[in-house]
Short mmCIF file of C-alpha atoms in Angstrom, two decimals:
data_model
loop_
_atom_site.label_atom_id
_atom_site.label_comp_id
_atom_site.label_asym_id
_atom_site.label_seq_id
_atom_site.Cartn_x
_atom_site.Cartn_y
_atom_site.Cartn_z
CA MET F 174 0.92 11.48 28.96
CA THR F 175 3.17 9.50 27.69
CA LEU F 176 2.73 9.53 23.95
CA ALA F 177 2.62 5.56 23.88
CA LYS F 178 -0.62 6.68 26.54
CA ALA F 179 -2.27 9.17 24.24
CA ARG F 180 -2.23 6.63 21.42
CA ALA F 181 -3.57 3.99 23.56
CA SER F 182 -6.06 6.42 24.90
CA ARG F 183 -7.27 7.69 20.75
CA THR F 184 -7.46 4.68 20.18
CA SER F 185 -9.85 3.75 22.85
CA ARG F 186 -11.98 6.20 21.91
CA ILE F 187 -11.93 5.34 18.22
CA THR F 188 -12.60 1.48 18.71
CA ARG F 189 -16.09 3.02 20.39
CA THR F 190 -17.09 4.59 17.97
CA VAL F 191 -16.79 1.69 15.47
CA ALA F 192 -20.22 0.11 14.06
CA THR F 193 -20.33 -3.57 14.03
CA GLY F 194 -21.41 -4.04 10.61
CA ALA F 195 -20.54 -6.23 7.29
CA ALA F 196 -16.36 -6.46 7.88
CA ILE F 197 -15.83 -4.06 4.16
CA ALA F 198 -17.98 -1.12 6.07
CA ALA F 199 -15.61 -1.34 8.74
CA ALA F 200 -13.06 -1.40 6.60
CA ALA F 201 -13.67 2.63 5.56
CA LEU F 202 -16.58 3.55 7.60
CA PHE F 203 -15.71 4.32 11.60
CA ALA F 204 -15.01 7.31 12.84
CA ALA F 205 -15.70 11.13 11.10
CA PRO F 206 -12.83 13.30 10.23
CA ALA F 207 -10.99 15.88 12.41
CA ALA F 208 -9.36 18.75 11.58
CA VAL F 209 -5.54 18.19 10.51
CA ALA F 210 -3.75 19.49 13.46
CA ALA F 211 -0.31 21.52 12.79
CA ASP F 212 3.04 19.33 12.30
CA ALA F 213 4.36 20.20 15.46
CA HIS F 214 7.04 16.94 15.08
CA HIS F 215 9.52 18.04 11.59
CA THR F 216 9.48 21.11 9.94
CA PRO F 217 10.98 21.34 6.80
CA GLY F 218 15.17 21.91 6.67
CA SER F 219 15.55 19.94 10.26
CA ARG F 220 17.21 17.03 11.10
CA ALA F 221 17.31 15.11 8.09
CA GLN F 222 19.27 17.52 6.10
CA GLN F 223 22.11 16.91 8.12
CA GLY F 224 21.60 12.89 8.29
CA GLY F 225 22.34 11.97 4.95
CA GLY F 226 19.24 9.01 5.56
CA SER F 227 16.87 8.61 2.54
CA THR F 228 13.21 9.45 1.35
CA VAL F 229 9.64 8.46 1.84
CA PHE F 230 7.21 9.74 -1.08
CA VAL F 231 3.38 9.52 0.49
CA GLN F 232 0.98 10.03 -2.08
CA SER F 233 -2.13 12.46 -0.93
CA ASP F 234 -4.99 11.34 -3.37
CA ASP F 235 -6.35 15.31 -2.86
CA THR F 236 -9.60 15.26 -5.17
CA ALA F 237 -8.83 18.97 -6.09
CA ALA F 238 -6.09 18.20 -7.40
CA ASN F 239 -3.51 14.82 -6.65
CA THR F 240 -0.02 14.81 -5.29
CA VAL F 241 3.52 12.93 -4.09
CA VAL F 242 4.97 14.78 -0.94
CA ALA F 243 8.41 14.03 -1.12
CA TYR F 244 10.23 13.28 2.49
CA ALA F 245 14.14 12.91 3.74
CA ARG F 246 14.97 10.27 5.78
CA ALA F 247 17.26 11.37 8.72
CA ALA F 248 19.91 8.73 10.06
CA ASP F 249 17.68 8.36 13.16
CA GLY F 250 14.13 8.06 10.94
CA THR F 251 12.80 10.90 11.41
CA LEU F 252 11.28 12.87 8.50
CA ALA F 253 11.74 16.01 7.27
CA ARG F 254 9.33 17.57 4.03
CA LYS F 255 11.44 18.75 0.95
CA GLY F 256 8.60 19.13 -1.57
CA VAL F 257 4.71 18.57 -2.97
CA TYR F 258 4.85 17.66 -6.37
CA ALA F 259 1.11 17.84 -8.67
CA THR F 260 0.78 14.52 -10.45
CA GLY F 261 -1.26 16.61 -12.70
CA GLY F 262 -4.87 14.00 -11.86
CA LYS F 263 -7.44 14.27 -9.05
CA GLY F 264 -7.18 11.88 -6.35
CA GLY F 265 -10.97 10.04 -5.86
CA ILE F 266 -12.68 9.26 -3.12
CA LEU F 267 -15.17 5.64 -3.49
CA PRO F 268 -18.36 6.65 -1.75
CA GLY F 269 -18.96 5.68 1.84
CA THR F 270 -14.89 5.42 2.59
CA VAL F 271 -13.53 7.82 5.34
CA ALA F 272 -9.88 6.75 6.45
CA ASP F 273 -9.53 4.87 2.64
CA HIS F 274 -10.40 6.55 -0.04
CA LEU F 275 -9.32 3.97 -2.50
CA ALA F 276 -9.49 0.49 -0.35
CA SER F 277 -6.54 -0.46 -1.66
CA GLN F 278 -2.74 -1.11 -1.24
CA GLY F 279 0.08 0.13 -4.05
CA SER F 280 -1.23 2.83 -5.16
CA LEU F 281 2.04 4.48 -5.61
CA ALA F 282 5.19 1.86 -6.56
CA TYR F 283 8.65 3.33 -6.04
CA ASP F 284 11.41 2.06 -8.88
CA ARG F 285 14.33 2.39 -7.33
CA HIS F 286 16.49 1.22 -9.66
CA ASN F 287 15.54 3.08 -12.46
CA HIS F 288 14.74 6.25 -10.73
CA LEU F 289 11.17 6.36 -11.08
CA LEU F 290 7.50 6.75 -9.71
CA TYR F 291 4.25 5.62 -10.75
CA ALA F 292 1.22 7.17 -9.07
CA VAL F 293 -2.10 6.78 -9.41
CA ASN F 294 -5.13 9.16 -10.28
CA ALA F 295 -8.46 7.34 -9.11
CA GLY F 296 -10.47 10.63 -10.18
CA SER F 297 -9.23 11.14 -13.89
CA ASP F 298 -8.22 7.58 -14.48
CA THR F 299 -5.17 7.92 -15.36
CA VAL F 300 -1.18 7.00 -14.04
CA THR F 301 1.47 9.56 -12.90
CA VAL F 302 5.58 9.32 -13.69
CA PHE F 303 8.01 10.77 -11.84
CA ALA F 304 10.80 10.65 -12.45
CA VAL F 305 13.27 10.78 -9.07
CA HIS F 306 16.14 12.69 -8.36
CA GLY F 307 17.43 12.79 -4.27
CA THR F 308 13.90 13.87 -2.82
CA HIS F 309 12.59 15.79 -5.93
CA LEU F 310 10.05 14.91 -8.45
CA GLN F 311 10.25 16.02 -11.89
CA ARG F 312 6.90 14.81 -14.02
CA VAL F 313 7.08 13.31 -17.34
CA GLN F 314 4.23 11.62 -18.32
CA GLU F 315 0.00 10.93 -17.53
CA ILE F 316 -1.05 8.46 -19.25
CA SER F 317 -4.56 6.62 -19.72
CA SER F 318 -5.22 3.60 -16.98
CA GLY F 319 -7.05 1.59 -19.21
CA GLY F 320 -10.15 1.34 -17.13
CA SER F 321 -11.90 3.31 -14.32
CA PHE F 322 -10.57 4.23 -10.87
CA PRO F 323 -7.30 3.04 -10.42
CA VAL F 324 -6.36 2.50 -7.42
CA SER F 325 -3.37 0.10 -7.06
CA VAL F 326 0.52 0.24 -9.68
CA THR F 327 3.03 -2.20 -9.87
CA PHE F 328 6.40 -2.92 -11.68
CA HIS F 329 8.78 -5.73 -12.53
CA GLY F 330 12.00 -4.36 -15.04
CA ASN F 331 9.73 -2.60 -18.09
CA ARG F 332 6.68 -4.02 -17.11
CA VAL F 333 4.16 -2.28 -15.18
CA TYR F 334 0.85 -3.10 -14.44
CA VAL F 335 -2.73 -1.05 -12.60
CA ALA F 336 -5.60 -2.43 -10.93
CA ASN F 337 -8.95 -0.68 -12.04
CA THR F 338 -11.55 -1.04 -9.20
CA LEU F 339 -14.68 0.09 -11.06
CA GLY F 340 -16.63 -0.99 -13.49
CA GLY F 341 -16.18 -4.46 -12.94
CA GLY F 342 -12.41 -4.79 -12.27
CA SER F 343 -9.56 -4.29 -14.52
CA VAL F 344 -6.21 -5.10 -15.24
CA GLN F 345 -3.96 -2.74 -17.36
CA GLY F 346 -0.57 -3.57 -19.31
CA PHE F 347 2.69 -0.97 -19.86
CA VAL F 348 6.23 -1.14 -21.15
CA ARG F 349 8.12 1.21 -20.06
CA THR F 350 10.35 2.76 -22.23
CA GLY F 351 12.94 4.78 -20.66
CA GLU F 352 11.13 7.38 -18.27
CA ARG F 353 7.89 6.63 -20.46
CA LEU F 354 5.43 4.43 -20.54
CA VAL F 355 3.32 3.16 -23.46
CA LYS F 356 0.17 1.17 -23.15
CA VAL F 357 -0.10 -1.94 -24.51
CA PRO F 358 -3.92 -2.82 -25.29
CA SER F 359 -3.74 -6.70 -25.83
CA TRP F 360 -2.56 -6.60 -21.91
CA ASN F 361 -6.01 -5.54 -20.81
CA ARG F 362 -7.54 -7.65 -18.66
CA ASP F 363 -11.37 -7.74 -17.85
CA LEU F 364 -11.62 -8.99 -14.27
CA GLY F 365 -15.70 -9.47 -14.53
CA LEU F 366 -16.80 -8.54 -10.66
CA ASP F 367 -19.83 -6.60 -10.27
CA LYS F 368 -19.47 -3.10 -11.82
CA ALA F 369 -21.93 -1.67 -8.87
CA THR F 370 -18.70 -1.76 -6.32
CA SER F 371 -15.80 -2.00 -5.59
CA ALA F 372 -13.54 -4.73 -6.61
CA VAL F 373 -9.61 -5.24 -6.29
CA GLY F 374 -7.80 -4.45 -3.58
CA GLN F 375 -4.34 -4.54 -4.43
CA ILE F 376 -1.94 -5.65 -8.26
CA SER F 377 1.46 -6.90 -7.37
CA PHE F 378 3.97 -8.80 -9.18
CA THR F 379 5.28 -12.15 -7.27
CA PRO F 380 9.12 -11.03 -6.33
CA ASP F 381 10.66 -13.38 -9.50
CA GLY F 382 8.17 -11.30 -11.67
CA SER F 383 6.66 -14.75 -13.11
CA LYS F 384 2.94 -13.59 -12.03
CA LEU F 385 0.39 -11.04 -11.42
CA VAL F 386 -0.95 -11.09 -7.91
CA VAL F 387 -4.50 -9.70 -7.67
CA THR F 388 -7.37 -9.91 -5.13
CA THR F 389 -10.74 -8.95 -5.06
CA LYS F 390 -13.21 -8.12 -2.31
CA ALA F 391 -17.09 -7.46 -2.86
CA SER F 392 -18.22 -9.56 -4.98
CA GLY F 393 -15.21 -11.31 -5.87
CA GLN F 394 -13.57 -12.40 -2.48
CA SER F 395 -11.00 -14.48 -4.17
CA ILE F 396 -7.24 -14.12 -5.25
CA ASP F 397 -6.24 -14.01 -9.10
CA VAL F 398 -3.11 -15.79 -9.95
CA PHE F 399 -1.96 -14.48 -13.91
CA PRO F 400 0.79 -16.27 -15.03
CA VAL F 401 2.86 -13.81 -17.44
CA GLY F 402 4.68 -15.53 -20.27
CA ALA F 403 8.22 -14.94 -22.03
CA HIS F 404 6.90 -11.39 -23.66
CA GLY F 405 5.50 -9.55 -20.70
CA GLY F 406 1.42 -10.34 -21.27
CA PRO F 407 -1.08 -12.00 -18.78
CA SER F 408 -2.61 -15.23 -19.42
CA ALA F 409 -6.02 -14.94 -20.93
CA ARG F 410 -7.60 -16.02 -17.90
CA PRO F 411 -6.06 -16.02 -14.14
CA VAL F 412 -6.11 -18.55 -11.37
CA VAL F 413 -9.08 -18.35 -8.94
CA THR F 414 -8.78 -18.75 -5.45
CA SER F 415 -12.01 -18.67 -3.72
CA THR F 416 -11.79 -17.61 -0.03
CA PRO F 417 -15.85 -16.93 1.09
CA GLY F 418 -16.29 -14.98 4.00
CA ALA F 419 -12.59 -13.83 3.99
CA VAL F 420 -12.68 -10.86 1.93
CA PRO F 421 -8.58 -10.25 0.83
CA PHE F 422 -7.27 -6.90 0.68
CA GLY F 423 -3.39 -6.20 1.01
CA PHE F 424 -0.95 -8.35 0.84
CA ALA F 425 2.49 -9.37 1.16
CA PHE F 426 5.46 -11.83 -0.05
CA ASP F 427 8.22 -12.36 2.95
CA SER F 428 11.45 -14.03 1.38
CA ALA F 429 10.95 -17.14 0.52
CA GLY F 430 8.07 -16.12 -1.82
CA ARG F 431 5.52 -17.18 0.54
CA LEU F 432 2.27 -14.88 0.42
CA ARG F 433 0.40 -13.27 3.03
CA VAL F 434 -2.81 -12.01 2.46
CA THR F 435 -5.05 -10.08 4.96
CA GLU F 436 -8.26 -10.65 5.19
CA ALA F 437 -11.04 -8.29 6.24
CA GLY F 438 -13.59 -10.10 6.48
CA THR F 439 -12.31 -12.48 9.59
CA ASN F 440 -9.36 -9.93 10.79
CA SER F 441 -6.93 -12.52 9.68
CA VAL F 442 -3.89 -13.32 8.33
CA GLY F 443 -3.86 -15.77 5.29
CA THR F 444 -0.18 -17.84 3.54
CA PHE F 445 -0.35 -19.40 1.25
CA THR F 446 2.50 -20.28 -1.63
CA VAL F 447 2.35 -19.58 -5.67
CA GLY F 448 2.51 -23.20 -7.47
CA ARG F 449 4.20 -22.59 -10.97
CA ASP F 450 1.20 -22.86 -12.35
CA GLY F 451 -0.88 -19.34 -10.41
CA ARG F 452 -2.57 -22.07 -7.86
CA LEU F 453 -1.67 -21.22 -4.61
CA THR F 454 -1.97 -23.74 -1.85
CA ALA F 455 -2.99 -22.28 1.65
CA LYS F 456 -0.65 -22.97 4.69
CA ALA F 457 -2.33 -20.96 7.79
CA THR F 458 -4.61 -18.56 9.35
CA VAL F 459 -3.62 -16.49 11.79
CA PRO F 460 -6.14 -13.50 13.74
CA THR F 461 -5.35 -10.56 14.66
CA GLY F 462 -8.19 -9.44 16.76
CA GLN F 463 -8.58 -6.42 15.98
CA THR F 464 -10.84 -4.55 13.49
CA ALA F 465 -10.16 -4.30 9.83
CA THR F 466 -7.41 -5.96 8.62
CA CYS F 467 -6.37 -5.07 5.44
CA TRP F 468 -2.92 -3.43 4.91
CA ALA F 469 0.46 -5.78 5.11
CA VAL F 470 4.04 -5.09 5.04
CA THR F 471 7.25 -6.85 5.38
CA ALA F 472 10.38 -5.25 6.74
CA GLY F 473 13.21 -8.13 7.54
CA ASN F 474 11.71 -11.07 8.61
CA HIS F 475 9.02 -9.35 10.11
CA LEU F 476 5.55 -9.06 9.59
CA TYR F 477 2.86 -5.91 10.32
CA VAL F 478 -0.07 -5.50 8.77
CA SER F 479 -2.53 -2.12 9.35
CA ASN F 480 -5.98 -3.01 11.92
CA ALA F 481 -7.90 0.22 10.18
CA ALA F 482 -10.73 0.57 12.23
CA SER F 483 -8.99 -0.33 16.00
CA GLY F 484 -6.29 1.71 15.28
CA THR F 485 -3.20 -0.32 16.02
CA LEU F 486 -0.57 -3.16 13.40
CA SER F 487 -0.43 -5.92 14.48
CA GLY F 488 3.50 -7.69 14.12
CA TYR F 489 3.92 -10.73 13.02
CA ARG F 490 7.83 -12.82 13.49
CA VAL F 491 8.23 -14.42 10.14
CA GLY F 492 9.98 -18.15 11.54
CA ALA F 493 12.19 -20.45 9.48
CA ARG F 494 9.57 -22.35 7.66
CA GLY F 495 7.04 -19.96 7.24
CA GLU F 496 5.24 -19.57 10.36
CA LEU F 497 4.21 -16.50 12.05
CA THR F 498 4.73 -15.28 15.00
CA ALA F 499 2.52 -12.38 16.95
CA LEU F 500 3.83 -10.12 18.35
CA GLY F 501 1.11 -7.80 19.90
CA ASN F 502 -0.09 -4.58 18.58
CA THR F 503 1.25 -0.97 18.32
CA ALA F 504 -1.13 1.75 18.37
CA THR F 505 -1.30 4.28 16.15
CA ASP F 506 -3.28 7.60 14.83
CA ALA F 507 -6.39 6.97 14.13
CA GLY F 508 -7.29 5.35 10.63
CA THR F 509 -4.81 2.75 10.14
CA VAL F 510 -3.96 2.03 6.43
CA ASP F 511 -0.81 1.70 3.61
CA ALA F 512 2.54 1.30 5.42
CA ALA F 513 5.64 1.33 3.80
CA ALA F 514 9.35 0.19 5.44
CA SER F 515 12.65 1.18 5.05
CA SER F 516 14.76 -0.96 2.50
CA ASP F 517 17.19 -1.85 5.45
CA GLY F 518 13.97 -3.23 7.66
CA ARG F 519 14.86 -0.59 10.08
CA TYR F 520 11.82 2.15 9.96
CA LEU F 521 8.40 1.65 9.76
CA TYR F 522 6.50 4.30 8.11
CA VAL F 523 2.42 3.79 8.50
CA GLN F 524 -0.44 6.24 6.77
CA THR F 525 -3.18 6.84 9.49
CA GLY F 526 -6.31 8.50 7.06
CA VAL F 527 -8.38 10.15 9.36
CA LYS F 528 -6.24 13.31 9.93
CA GLY F 529 -3.56 12.43 7.39
CA VAL F 530 -0.86 11.58 9.09
CA VAL F 531 2.12 9.08 8.92
CA ASP F 532 3.20 7.68 11.92
CA GLU F 533 7.31 6.75 12.17
CA PHE F 534 8.33 3.92 13.81
CA ARG F 535 11.97 2.46 14.97
CA VAL F 536 12.07 -1.65 13.91
CA GLY F 537 13.59 -3.48 16.77
CA ALA F 538 15.79 -6.22 16.32
CA ASN F 539 12.82 -8.28 18.41
CA GLY F 540 10.33 -6.87 15.68
CA SER F 541 8.94 -4.22 18.54
CA LEU F 542 8.34 -0.63 17.66
CA THR F 543 9.11 2.25 19.17
CA ALA F 544 7.30 5.75 18.33
CA ILE F 545 10.23 8.15 17.24
CA GLY F 546 7.22 10.80 15.50
CA SER F 547 4.56 11.32 13.26
CA VAL F 548 4.41 14.14 10.10
CA VAL F 549 1.02 15.54 8.65
CA VAL F 550 0.82 14.84 4.94
CA PRO F 551 -0.41 18.07 3.56
CA GLY F 552 -3.93 17.82 1.73
CA ALA F 553 -3.75 13.59 2.50
CA VAL F 554 -6.91 13.47 5.20
CA GLY F 555 -8.40 9.94 3.43
CA GLY F 556 -4.70 9.39 1.68
CA GLU F 557 -3.00 6.14 0.46
CA GLY F 558 0.09 5.24 -0.99
CA ILE F 559 3.50 5.46 0.95
CA VAL F 560 6.94 4.16 -0.24
CA ALA F 561 9.94 4.33 1.58
CA GLY F 562 13.48 4.02 -0.03
#
């Protein structure tokens, strides 16, 4: 049986087990965790050492001891494991989740310019800073996240912000000085959400660094935009765009700065433009036809969104005026979650949470995805957080 047929068969079996309940539950509850298989595709010291390549970092979210696993990328895009590095904190599991323990996008952030990596420790309410030396990581700091259960981190220049999902949701800002973070107490914002539920999907700066965007799900179901002042602090209150029923989860920006938001409630992709004042203007909504559409990543002029319960990626070509043209769906291992594209847009790496596997794809000029292998990430069943160089 070919790899594509095997994956399609496995995806079909998983899909038949998916419950047809609410979309939020579908994003997290759809399969029992399976035993982690041995990594038969690539082993440390294989082709990646010979090809020059770049790096991919994956967070395990291990509740005993959170780790980041470093991989070298070979010239053909395949990965070879180079090291496992403890964050000093613990991962966390939101109640009811299986494939996506953090139920978020962006729990790992890579500052390539300053050679720093930021990782959230949801179970410890902390953030870890690593200095990056190729595929070697040096832990330099672990600092309080300023809230409960951090799930997403972003940076722009020397400003770093973390979103905490529990306790009503909050945002905390830091200033980076050298390789360390300094918490700024006045840069903390309470999102005022239901304290009994997981609230935040993702936090990210806009490409120009002038605004912070936060998606809220569960009781919130809104996209909150905080304009950022000249000194780096967020506005006192966000500009809130309510999206009832949509359940905004993850998002990505295209090359023109348009916001592409996954909407788990309607299994669709919403496109918005961001005004200078932080107001969003809805431009279009495209259904995926899949289940639990929750994560998004851009690769060149293509957009890919992860459908956790379907075990697929939905691909789109981004047109000159921002229109999305569907490219079809590509099967992955079970529990498709966070994803990252190489900086040249030629390769896509996708976390799949049921077995803790990262699937590797080559991106064609037309946006087609060709499977080139996969690696099992140690201790990463249910883990989220992946970045690529």
